[in-house]
mmCIF file of C-alpha atoms in Angstrom:
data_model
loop_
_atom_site.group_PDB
_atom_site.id
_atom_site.type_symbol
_atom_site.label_atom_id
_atom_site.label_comp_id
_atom_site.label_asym_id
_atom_site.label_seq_id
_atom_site.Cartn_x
_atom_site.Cartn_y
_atom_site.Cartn_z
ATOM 1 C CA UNK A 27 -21.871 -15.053 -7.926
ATOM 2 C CA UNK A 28 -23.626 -14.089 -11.393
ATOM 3 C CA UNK A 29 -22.346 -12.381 -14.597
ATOM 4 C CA UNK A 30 -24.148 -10.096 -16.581
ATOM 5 C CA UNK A 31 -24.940 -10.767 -19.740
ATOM 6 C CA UNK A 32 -26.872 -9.848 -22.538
ATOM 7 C CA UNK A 33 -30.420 -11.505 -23.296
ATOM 8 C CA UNK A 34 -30.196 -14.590 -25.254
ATOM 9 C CA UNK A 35 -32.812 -15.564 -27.949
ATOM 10 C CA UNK A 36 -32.270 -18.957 -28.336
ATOM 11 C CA UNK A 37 -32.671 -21.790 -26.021
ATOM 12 C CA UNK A 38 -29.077 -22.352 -25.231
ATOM 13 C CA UNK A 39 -28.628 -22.970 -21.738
ATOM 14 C CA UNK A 40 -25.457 -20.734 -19.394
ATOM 15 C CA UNK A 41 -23.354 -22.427 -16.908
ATOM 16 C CA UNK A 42 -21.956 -19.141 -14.738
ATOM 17 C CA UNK A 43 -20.137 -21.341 -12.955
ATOM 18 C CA UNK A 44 -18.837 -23.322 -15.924
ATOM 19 C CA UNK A 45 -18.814 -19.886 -17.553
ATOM 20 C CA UNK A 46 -16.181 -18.127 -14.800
ATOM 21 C CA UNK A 47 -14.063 -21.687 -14.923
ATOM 22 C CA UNK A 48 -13.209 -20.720 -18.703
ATOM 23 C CA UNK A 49 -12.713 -17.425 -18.095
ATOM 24 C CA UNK A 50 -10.317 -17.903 -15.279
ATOM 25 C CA UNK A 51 -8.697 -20.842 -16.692
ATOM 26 C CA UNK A 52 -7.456 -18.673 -20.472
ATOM 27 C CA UNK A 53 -6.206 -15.981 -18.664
ATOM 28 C CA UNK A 54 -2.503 -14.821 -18.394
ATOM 29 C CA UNK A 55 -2.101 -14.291 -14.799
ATOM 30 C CA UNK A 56 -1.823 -17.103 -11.719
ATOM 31 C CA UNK A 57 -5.019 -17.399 -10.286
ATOM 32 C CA UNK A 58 -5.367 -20.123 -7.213
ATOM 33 C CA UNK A 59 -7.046 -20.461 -3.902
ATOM 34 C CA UNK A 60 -5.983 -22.302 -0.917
ATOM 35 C CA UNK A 61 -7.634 -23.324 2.213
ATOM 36 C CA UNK A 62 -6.833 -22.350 5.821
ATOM 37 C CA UNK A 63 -3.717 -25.025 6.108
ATOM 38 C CA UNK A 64 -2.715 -23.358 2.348
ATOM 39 C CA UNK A 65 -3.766 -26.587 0.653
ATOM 40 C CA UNK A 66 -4.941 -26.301 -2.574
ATOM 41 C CA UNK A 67 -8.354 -25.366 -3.421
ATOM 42 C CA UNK A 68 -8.195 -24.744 -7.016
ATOM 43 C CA UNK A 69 -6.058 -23.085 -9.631
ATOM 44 C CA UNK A 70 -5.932 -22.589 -13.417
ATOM 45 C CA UNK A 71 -2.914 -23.645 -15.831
ATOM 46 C CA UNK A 72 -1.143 -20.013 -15.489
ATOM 47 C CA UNK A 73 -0.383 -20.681 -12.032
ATOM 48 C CA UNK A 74 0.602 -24.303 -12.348
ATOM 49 C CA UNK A 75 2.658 -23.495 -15.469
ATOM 50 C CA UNK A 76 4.537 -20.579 -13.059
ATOM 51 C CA UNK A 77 5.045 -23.225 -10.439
ATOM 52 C CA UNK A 78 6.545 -25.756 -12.595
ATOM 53 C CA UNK A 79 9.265 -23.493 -13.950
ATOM 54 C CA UNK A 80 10.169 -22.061 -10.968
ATOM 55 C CA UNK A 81 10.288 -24.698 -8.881
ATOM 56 C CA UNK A 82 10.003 -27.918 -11.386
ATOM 57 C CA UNK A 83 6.710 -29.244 -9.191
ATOM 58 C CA UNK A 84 3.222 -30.538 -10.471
ATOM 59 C CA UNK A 85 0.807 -29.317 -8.483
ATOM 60 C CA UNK A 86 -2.599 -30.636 -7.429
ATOM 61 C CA UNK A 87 -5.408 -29.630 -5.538
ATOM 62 C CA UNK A 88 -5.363 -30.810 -1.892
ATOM 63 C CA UNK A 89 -1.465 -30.386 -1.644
ATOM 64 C CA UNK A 90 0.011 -27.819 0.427
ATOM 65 C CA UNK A 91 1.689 -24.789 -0.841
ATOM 66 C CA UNK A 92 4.747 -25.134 1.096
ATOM 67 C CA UNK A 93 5.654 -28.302 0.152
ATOM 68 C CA UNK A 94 6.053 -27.365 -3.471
ATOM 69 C CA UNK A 95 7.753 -23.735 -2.670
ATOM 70 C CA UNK A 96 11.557 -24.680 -2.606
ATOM 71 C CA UNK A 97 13.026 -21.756 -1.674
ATOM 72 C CA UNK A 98 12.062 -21.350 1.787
ATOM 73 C CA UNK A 99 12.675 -17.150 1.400
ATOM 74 C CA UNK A 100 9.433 -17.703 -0.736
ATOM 75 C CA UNK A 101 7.272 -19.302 1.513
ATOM 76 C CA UNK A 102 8.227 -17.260 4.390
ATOM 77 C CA UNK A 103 6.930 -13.735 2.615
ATOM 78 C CA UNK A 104 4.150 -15.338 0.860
ATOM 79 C CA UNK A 105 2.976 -17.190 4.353
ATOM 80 C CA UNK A 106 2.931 -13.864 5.913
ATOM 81 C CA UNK A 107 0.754 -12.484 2.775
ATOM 82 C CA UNK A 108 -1.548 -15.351 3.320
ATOM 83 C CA UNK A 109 -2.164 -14.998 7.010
ATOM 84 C CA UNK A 110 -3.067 -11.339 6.976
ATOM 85 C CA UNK A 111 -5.892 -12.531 4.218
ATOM 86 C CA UNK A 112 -7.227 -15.148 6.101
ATOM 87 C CA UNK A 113 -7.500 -12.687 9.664
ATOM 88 C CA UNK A 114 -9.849 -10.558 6.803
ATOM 89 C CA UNK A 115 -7.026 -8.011 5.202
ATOM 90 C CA UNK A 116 -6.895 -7.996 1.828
ATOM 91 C CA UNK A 117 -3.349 -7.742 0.637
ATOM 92 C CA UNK A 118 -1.485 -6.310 -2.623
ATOM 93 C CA UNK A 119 2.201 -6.542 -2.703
ATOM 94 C CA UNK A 120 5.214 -7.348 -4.983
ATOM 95 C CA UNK A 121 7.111 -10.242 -4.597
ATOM 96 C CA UNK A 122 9.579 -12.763 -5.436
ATOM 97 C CA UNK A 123 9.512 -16.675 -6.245
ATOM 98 C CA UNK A 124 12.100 -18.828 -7.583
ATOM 99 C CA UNK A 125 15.474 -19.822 -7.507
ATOM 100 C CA UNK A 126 17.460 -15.846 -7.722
ATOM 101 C CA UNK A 127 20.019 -17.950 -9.915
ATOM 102 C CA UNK A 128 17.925 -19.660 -12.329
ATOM 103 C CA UNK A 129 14.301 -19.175 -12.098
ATOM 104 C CA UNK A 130 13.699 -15.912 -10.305
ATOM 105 C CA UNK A 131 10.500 -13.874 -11.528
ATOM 106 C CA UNK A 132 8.516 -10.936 -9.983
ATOM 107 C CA UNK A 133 4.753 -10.635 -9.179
ATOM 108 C CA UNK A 134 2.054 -8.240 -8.250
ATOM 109 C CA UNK A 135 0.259 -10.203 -5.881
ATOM 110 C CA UNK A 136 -3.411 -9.951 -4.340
ATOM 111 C CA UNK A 137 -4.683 -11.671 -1.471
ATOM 112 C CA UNK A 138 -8.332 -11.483 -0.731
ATOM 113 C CA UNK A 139 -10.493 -13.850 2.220
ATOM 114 C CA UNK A 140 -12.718 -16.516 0.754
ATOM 115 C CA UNK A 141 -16.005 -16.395 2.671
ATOM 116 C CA UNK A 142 -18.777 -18.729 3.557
ATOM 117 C CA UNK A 143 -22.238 -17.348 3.059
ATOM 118 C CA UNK A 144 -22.417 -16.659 6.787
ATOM 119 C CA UNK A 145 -19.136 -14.453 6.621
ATOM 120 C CA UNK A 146 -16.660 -17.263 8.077
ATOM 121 C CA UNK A 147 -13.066 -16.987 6.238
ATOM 122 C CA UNK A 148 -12.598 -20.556 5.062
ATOM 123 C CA UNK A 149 -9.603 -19.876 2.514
ATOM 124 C CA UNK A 150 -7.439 -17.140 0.253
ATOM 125 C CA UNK A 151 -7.693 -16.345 -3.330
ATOM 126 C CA UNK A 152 -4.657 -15.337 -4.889
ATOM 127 C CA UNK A 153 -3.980 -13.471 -8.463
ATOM 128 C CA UNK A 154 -0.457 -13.235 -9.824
ATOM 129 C CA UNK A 155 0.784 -10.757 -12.429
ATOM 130 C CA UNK A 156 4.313 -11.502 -14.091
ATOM 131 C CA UNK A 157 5.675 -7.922 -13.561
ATOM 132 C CA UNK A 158 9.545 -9.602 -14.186
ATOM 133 C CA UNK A 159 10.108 -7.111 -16.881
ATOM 134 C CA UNK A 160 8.744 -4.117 -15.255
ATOM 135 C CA UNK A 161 10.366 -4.460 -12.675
ATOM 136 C CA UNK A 162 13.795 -5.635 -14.258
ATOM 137 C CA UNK A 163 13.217 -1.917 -16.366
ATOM 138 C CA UNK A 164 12.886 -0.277 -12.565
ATOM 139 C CA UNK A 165 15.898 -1.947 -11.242
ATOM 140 C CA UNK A 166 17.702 -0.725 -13.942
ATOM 141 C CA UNK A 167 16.729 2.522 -13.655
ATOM 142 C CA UNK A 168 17.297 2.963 -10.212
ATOM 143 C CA UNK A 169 20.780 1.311 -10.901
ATOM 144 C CA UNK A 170 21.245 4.199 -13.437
ATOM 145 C CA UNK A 171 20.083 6.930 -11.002
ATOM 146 C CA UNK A 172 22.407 5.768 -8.200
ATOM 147 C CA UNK A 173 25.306 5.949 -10.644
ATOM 148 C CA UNK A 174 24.698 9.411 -12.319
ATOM 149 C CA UNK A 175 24.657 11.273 -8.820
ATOM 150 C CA UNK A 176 27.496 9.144 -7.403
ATOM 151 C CA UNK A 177 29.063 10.959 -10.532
ATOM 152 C CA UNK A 178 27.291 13.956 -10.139
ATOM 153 C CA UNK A 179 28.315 14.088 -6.744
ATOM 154 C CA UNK A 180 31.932 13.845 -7.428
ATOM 155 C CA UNK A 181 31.934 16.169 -10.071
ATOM 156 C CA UNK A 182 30.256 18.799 -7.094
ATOM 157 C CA UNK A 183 33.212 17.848 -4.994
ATOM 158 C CA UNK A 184 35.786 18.651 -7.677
ATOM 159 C CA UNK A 185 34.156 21.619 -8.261
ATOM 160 C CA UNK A 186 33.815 22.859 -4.731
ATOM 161 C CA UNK A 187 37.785 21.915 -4.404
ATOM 162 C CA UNK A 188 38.677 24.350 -7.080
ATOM 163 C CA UNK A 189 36.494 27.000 -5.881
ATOM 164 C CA UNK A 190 38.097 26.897 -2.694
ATOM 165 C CA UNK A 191 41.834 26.486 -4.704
ATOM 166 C CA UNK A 192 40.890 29.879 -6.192
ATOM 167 C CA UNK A 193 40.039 31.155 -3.387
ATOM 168 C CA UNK A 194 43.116 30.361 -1.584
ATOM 169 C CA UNK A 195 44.974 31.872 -4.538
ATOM 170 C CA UNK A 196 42.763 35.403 -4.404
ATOM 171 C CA UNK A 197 43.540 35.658 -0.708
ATOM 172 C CA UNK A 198 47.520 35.114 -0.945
ATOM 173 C CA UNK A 199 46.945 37.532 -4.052
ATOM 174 C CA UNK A 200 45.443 40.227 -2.032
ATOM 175 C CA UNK A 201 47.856 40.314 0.629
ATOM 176 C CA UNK A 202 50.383 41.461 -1.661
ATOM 177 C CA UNK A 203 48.869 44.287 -3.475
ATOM 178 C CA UNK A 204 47.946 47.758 -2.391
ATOM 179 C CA UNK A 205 44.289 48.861 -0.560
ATOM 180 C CA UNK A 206 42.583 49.399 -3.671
ATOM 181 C CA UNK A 207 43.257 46.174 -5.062
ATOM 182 C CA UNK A 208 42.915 44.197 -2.217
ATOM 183 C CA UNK A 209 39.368 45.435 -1.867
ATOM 184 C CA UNK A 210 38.170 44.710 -5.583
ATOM 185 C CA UNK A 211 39.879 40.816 -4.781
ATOM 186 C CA UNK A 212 37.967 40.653 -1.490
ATOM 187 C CA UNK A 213 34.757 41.085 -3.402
ATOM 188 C CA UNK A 214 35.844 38.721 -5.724
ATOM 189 C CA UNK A 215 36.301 36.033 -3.418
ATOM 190 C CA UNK A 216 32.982 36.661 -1.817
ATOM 191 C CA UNK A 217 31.164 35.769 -5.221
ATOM 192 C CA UNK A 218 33.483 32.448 -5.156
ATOM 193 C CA UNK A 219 32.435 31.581 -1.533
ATOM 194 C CA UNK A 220 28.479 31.747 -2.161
ATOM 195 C CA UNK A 221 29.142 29.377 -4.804
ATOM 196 C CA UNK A 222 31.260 27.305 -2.841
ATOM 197 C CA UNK A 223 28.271 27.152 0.138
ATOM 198 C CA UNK A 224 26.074 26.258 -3.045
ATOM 199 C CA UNK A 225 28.229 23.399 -4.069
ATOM 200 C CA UNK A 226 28.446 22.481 -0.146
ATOM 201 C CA UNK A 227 25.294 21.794 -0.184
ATOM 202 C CA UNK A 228 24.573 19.866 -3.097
ATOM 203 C CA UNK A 229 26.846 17.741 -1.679
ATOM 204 C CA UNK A 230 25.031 17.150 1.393
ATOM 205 C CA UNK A 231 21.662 16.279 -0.158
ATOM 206 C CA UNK A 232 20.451 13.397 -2.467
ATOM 207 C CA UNK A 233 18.293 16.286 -4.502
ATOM 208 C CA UNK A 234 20.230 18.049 -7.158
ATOM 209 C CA UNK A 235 18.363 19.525 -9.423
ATOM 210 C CA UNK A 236 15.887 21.404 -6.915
ATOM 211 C CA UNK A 237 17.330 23.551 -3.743
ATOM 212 C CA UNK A 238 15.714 24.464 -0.545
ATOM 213 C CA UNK A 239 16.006 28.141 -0.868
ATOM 214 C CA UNK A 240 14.904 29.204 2.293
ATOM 215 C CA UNK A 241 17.932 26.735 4.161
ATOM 216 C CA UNK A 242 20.474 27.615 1.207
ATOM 217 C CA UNK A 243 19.843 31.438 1.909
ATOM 218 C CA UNK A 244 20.502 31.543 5.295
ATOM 219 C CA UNK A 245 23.701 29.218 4.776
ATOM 220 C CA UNK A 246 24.579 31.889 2.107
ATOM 221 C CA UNK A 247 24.230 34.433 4.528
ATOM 222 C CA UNK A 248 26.580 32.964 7.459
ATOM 223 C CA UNK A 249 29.216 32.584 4.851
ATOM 224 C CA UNK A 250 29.008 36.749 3.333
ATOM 225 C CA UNK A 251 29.371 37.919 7.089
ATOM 226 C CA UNK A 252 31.995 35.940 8.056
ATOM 227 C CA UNK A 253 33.844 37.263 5.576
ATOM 228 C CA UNK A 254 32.763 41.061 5.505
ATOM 229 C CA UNK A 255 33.244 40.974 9.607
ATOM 230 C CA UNK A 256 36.609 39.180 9.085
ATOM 231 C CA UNK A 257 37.747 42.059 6.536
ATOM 232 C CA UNK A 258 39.545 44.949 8.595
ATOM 233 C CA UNK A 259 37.482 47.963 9.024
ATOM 234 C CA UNK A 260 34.320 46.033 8.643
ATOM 235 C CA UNK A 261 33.686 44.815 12.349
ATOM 236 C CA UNK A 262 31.534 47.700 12.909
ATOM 237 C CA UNK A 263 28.275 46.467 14.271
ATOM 238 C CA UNK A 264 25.764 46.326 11.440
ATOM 239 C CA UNK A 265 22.965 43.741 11.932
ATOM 240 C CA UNK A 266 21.191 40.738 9.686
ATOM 241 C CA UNK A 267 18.077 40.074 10.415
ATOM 242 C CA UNK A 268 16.646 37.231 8.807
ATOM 243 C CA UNK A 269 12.849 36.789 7.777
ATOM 244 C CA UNK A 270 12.617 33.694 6.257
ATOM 245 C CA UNK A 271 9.667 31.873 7.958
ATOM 246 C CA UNK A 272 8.423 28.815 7.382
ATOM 247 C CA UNK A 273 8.869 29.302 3.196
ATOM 248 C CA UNK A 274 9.312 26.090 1.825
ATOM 249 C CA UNK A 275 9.986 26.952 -1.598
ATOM 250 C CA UNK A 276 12.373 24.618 -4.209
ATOM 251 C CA UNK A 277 14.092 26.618 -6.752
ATOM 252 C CA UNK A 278 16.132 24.785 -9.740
ATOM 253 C CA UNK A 279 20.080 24.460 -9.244
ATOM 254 C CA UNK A 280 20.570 26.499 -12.289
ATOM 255 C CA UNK A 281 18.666 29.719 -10.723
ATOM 256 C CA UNK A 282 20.395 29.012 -7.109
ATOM 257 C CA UNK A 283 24.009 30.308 -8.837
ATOM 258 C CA UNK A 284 22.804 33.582 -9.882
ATOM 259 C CA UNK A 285 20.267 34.253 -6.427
ATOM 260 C CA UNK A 286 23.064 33.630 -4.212
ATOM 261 C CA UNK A 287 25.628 35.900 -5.806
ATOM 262 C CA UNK A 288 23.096 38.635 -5.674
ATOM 263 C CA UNK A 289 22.578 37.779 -1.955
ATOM 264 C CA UNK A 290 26.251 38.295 -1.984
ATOM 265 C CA UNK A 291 25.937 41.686 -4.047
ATOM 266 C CA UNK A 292 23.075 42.920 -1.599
ATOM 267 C CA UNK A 293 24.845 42.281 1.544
ATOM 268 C CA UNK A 294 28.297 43.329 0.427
ATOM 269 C CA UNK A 295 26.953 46.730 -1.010
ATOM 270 C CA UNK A 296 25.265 47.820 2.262
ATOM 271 C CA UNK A 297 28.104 46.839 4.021
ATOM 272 C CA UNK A 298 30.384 48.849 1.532
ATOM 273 C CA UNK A 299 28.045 51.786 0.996
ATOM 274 C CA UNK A 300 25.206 51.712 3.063
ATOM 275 C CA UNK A 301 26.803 52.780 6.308
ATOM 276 C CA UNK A 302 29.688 55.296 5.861
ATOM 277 C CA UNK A 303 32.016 56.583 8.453
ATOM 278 C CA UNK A 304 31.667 53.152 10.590
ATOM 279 C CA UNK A 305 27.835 54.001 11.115
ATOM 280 C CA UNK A 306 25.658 51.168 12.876
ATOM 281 C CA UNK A 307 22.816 49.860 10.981
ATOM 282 C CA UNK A 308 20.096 47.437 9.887
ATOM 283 C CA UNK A 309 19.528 45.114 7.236
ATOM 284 C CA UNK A 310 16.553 42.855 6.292
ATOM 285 C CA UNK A 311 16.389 40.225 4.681
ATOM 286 C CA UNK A 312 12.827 37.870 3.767
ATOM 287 C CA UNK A 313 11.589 35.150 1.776
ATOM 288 C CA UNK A 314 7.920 34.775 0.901
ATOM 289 C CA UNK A 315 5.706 32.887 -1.544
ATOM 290 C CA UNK A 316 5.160 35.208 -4.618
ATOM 291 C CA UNK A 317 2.289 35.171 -7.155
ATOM 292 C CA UNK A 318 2.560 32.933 -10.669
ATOM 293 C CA UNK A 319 4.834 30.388 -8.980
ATOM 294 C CA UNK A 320 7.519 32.472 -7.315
ATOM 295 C CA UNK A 321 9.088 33.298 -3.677
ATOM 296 C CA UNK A 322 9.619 36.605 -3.346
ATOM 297 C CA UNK A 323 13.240 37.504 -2.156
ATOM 298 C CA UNK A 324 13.013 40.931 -0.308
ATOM 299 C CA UNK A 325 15.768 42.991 1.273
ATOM 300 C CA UNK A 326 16.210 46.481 3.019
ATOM 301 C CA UNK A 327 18.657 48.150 5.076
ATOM 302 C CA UNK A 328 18.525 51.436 6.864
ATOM 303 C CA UNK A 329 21.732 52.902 5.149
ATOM 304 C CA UNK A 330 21.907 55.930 3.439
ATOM 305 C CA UNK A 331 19.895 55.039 0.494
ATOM 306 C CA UNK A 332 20.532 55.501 -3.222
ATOM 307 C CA UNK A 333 21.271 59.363 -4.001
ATOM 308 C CA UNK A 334 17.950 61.037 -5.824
ATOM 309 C CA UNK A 335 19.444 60.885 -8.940
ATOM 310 C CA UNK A 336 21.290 57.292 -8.925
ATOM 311 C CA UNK A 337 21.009 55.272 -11.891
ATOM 312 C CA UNK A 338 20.326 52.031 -9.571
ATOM 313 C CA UNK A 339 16.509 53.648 -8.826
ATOM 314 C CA UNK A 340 16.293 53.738 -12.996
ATOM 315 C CA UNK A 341 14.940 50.066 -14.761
ATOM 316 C CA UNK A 342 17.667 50.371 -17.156
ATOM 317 C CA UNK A 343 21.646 50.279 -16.681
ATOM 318 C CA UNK A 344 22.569 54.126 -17.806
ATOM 319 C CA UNK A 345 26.211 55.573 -17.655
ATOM 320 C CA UNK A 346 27.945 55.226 -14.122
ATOM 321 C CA UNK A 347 25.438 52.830 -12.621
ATOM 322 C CA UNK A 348 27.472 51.174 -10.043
ATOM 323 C CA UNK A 349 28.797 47.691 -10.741
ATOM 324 C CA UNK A 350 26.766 45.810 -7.738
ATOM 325 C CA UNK A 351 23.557 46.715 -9.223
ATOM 326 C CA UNK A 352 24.300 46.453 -12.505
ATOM 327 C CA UNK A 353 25.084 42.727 -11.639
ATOM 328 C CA UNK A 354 22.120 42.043 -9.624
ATOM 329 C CA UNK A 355 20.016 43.110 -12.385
ATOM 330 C CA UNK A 356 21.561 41.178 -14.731
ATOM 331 C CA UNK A 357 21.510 38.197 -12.381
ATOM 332 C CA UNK A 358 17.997 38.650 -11.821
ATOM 333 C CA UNK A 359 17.642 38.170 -15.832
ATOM 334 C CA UNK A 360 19.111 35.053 -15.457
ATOM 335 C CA UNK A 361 16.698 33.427 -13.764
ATOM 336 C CA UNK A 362 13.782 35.330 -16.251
ATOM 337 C CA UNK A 363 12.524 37.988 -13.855
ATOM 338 C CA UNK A 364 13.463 41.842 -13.094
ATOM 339 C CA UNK A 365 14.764 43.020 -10.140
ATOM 340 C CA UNK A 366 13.098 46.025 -8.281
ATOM 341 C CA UNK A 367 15.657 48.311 -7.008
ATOM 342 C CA UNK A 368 14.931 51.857 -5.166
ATOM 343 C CA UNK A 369 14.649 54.066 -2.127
ATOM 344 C CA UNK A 370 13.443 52.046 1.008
ATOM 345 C CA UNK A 371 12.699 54.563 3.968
ATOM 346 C CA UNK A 372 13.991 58.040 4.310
ATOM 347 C CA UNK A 373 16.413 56.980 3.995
ATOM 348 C CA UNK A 374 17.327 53.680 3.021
ATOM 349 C CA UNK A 375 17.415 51.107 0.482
ATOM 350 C CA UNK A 376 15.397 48.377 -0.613
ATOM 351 C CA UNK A 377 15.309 45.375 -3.442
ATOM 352 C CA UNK A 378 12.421 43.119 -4.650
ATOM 353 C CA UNK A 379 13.236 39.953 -6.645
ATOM 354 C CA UNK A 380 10.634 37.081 -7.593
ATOM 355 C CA UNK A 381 12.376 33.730 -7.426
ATOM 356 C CA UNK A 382 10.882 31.400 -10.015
ATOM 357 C CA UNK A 383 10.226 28.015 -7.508
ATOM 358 C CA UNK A 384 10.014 24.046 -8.338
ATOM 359 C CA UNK A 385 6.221 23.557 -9.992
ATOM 360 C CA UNK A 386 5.583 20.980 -7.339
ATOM 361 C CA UNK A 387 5.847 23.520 -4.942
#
């Protein structure tokens, strides 16, 4: 092995060999290298300083590796390290070494064959990097982590609870007022239960600041029929059907809210509107990745439509829009984008809202 260097003008004569001795021996990490029975070959003071305060030993060159590792948790990881380099791998790993009481420290370790000139493996080089405090700060973190959602994930439960405790108290509520009223608290409990399902499945997932929209969506959906088919008058057969592909789209927690309650508003409108007189009927419903980082939430039914001159075909909210698409709108706002509202087919009705997604997606 040679080293570059640059052209000397005086008569000074280079040692490489001597040359790559210094070098190794003033540098920080453990260097060492140990034959095929793991005595040693050679090492320089950072490794022999490491091995003294972790396991109090002197090493030399000729003694074996195992005798001076203590801990025999060591030597069992670091002989498996050390026989994958000397069958030719070379190996990189974190590890381990010392007493986890006293000594304990953590190292990036590389194992790579030594070679004789005709390509036999004769031995292993090892270098050691102290990585104790990186990976004390990673530990930490991760402790950190685990704690916030195991907070997080109660405060989701508690949440969900109370949803459901208010929902309870809107369904004993609406069995003791008249039509009329029981049909604006029925609508009322629909919003709670999409954000109940939401909460539901936070709970279920390790993830909580990205959703799977495509998998909340259709969860969303399961829960707004079961409780427009439960409501009397409503078992009429209308059917959902349910384009979602193979989108794979995250969307932030924070835009999820607002998306499923106008899910909610889309579904319970065509149910409420769409089909008058118990009339059977259609609705669509798709996902698909949008342009400038969005999924494109698309739905349709076969209904009656909006009247020619409804405000909910106009951009703007104008005197006696109707409540459900004033809220989508304003929904859609939440979450920075515009929802497209109109005719569908003659007749019909249709919706277009881009989703903003996760920018890993």
């Amino acid at each position: 092995m040679s080293l570059h260097h640059a052209d000397r003008h005086d008569s000074v004569p280079v040692d490489t060999v001597d040359t790559l001795r210094q070098m190794i021996a003033g540098m920080d990490s453990a260097v060492f290298a140990l034959d095929r029975e793991y005595r040693y070959l050679a090492f320089n003071p950072a490794h022999a300083a490491f091995m003294k305060s972790l396991y109090g030993v002197d090493i030399a060159v000729g003694g074996a590796l195992p005798d001076y590792q203590h801990v025999p948790e060591d030597w069992l990881a670091a002989q498996q390290n050390l026989d994958r380099a000397l069958a030719g791998e070379t190996v990189t790993t974190v590890a381990s070494s010392g007493d986890p009481a006293r000594t304990q420290r953590y190292f990036e370790v590389r194992h790579v064959p030594l070679r004789t000139a005709d390509n036999q493996i004769y031995g292993v080089a090892v270098y050691a990097t102290d990585v104790t405090e990186r990976e004390s700060a990673l530990h930490e973190a991760r402790s950190l982590l685990a704690q916030n959602q195991l907070v997080l994930r109660e405060v989701h439960h508690r949440i969900k609870n109370n949803m459901a405790m208010v929902d309870s108290v809107l369904a004993l509520q609406a069995s003791t007022v008249n039509d009329s009223t029981a049909e604006v608290i029925s609508t009322t409990r629909r919003r709670v239960q999409g954000v109940v399902t939401l909460y539901e499945r936070l709970m279920r997932t390790a993830e909580y600041e990205n959703v799977m929209i495509r998998e909340y969506v259709d969860e969303l959906i399961d829960s707004v029929m079961e409780t427009l088919v439960g409501d009397p008058g409503e078992s009429r057969a209308i059917r959902v059907d349910r384009r979602l592909g193979t989108c794979r789209c995250t969307v932030a927690t924070k835009h999820v809210f607002p998306i499923g309650l106008v899910v909610n508003e889309l579904i319970t409108n065509s149910f409420k509107h769409a089909f008058p007189h118990g009339r059977e009927g259609a609705i669509t419903l798709s996902l698909s990745p949008g342009p400038d980082h969005t999924c494109v939430l698309r739905y349709e039914d076969d209904g009656v439509g909006l009247a020619a001159d409804a405000p909910g075909s106009q951009p703007e909210q104008v005197p006696g829009e109707h409540l459900g698409m004033t809220l989508i709108r304003e929904l859609s706002r939440q979450i920075g984008t515009e929802a497209e509202i109109g005719r569908g087919g003659t007749p019909g009705f249709q919706a277009s809202i881009p989703i903003p997604v996760h920018r890993g997606e």
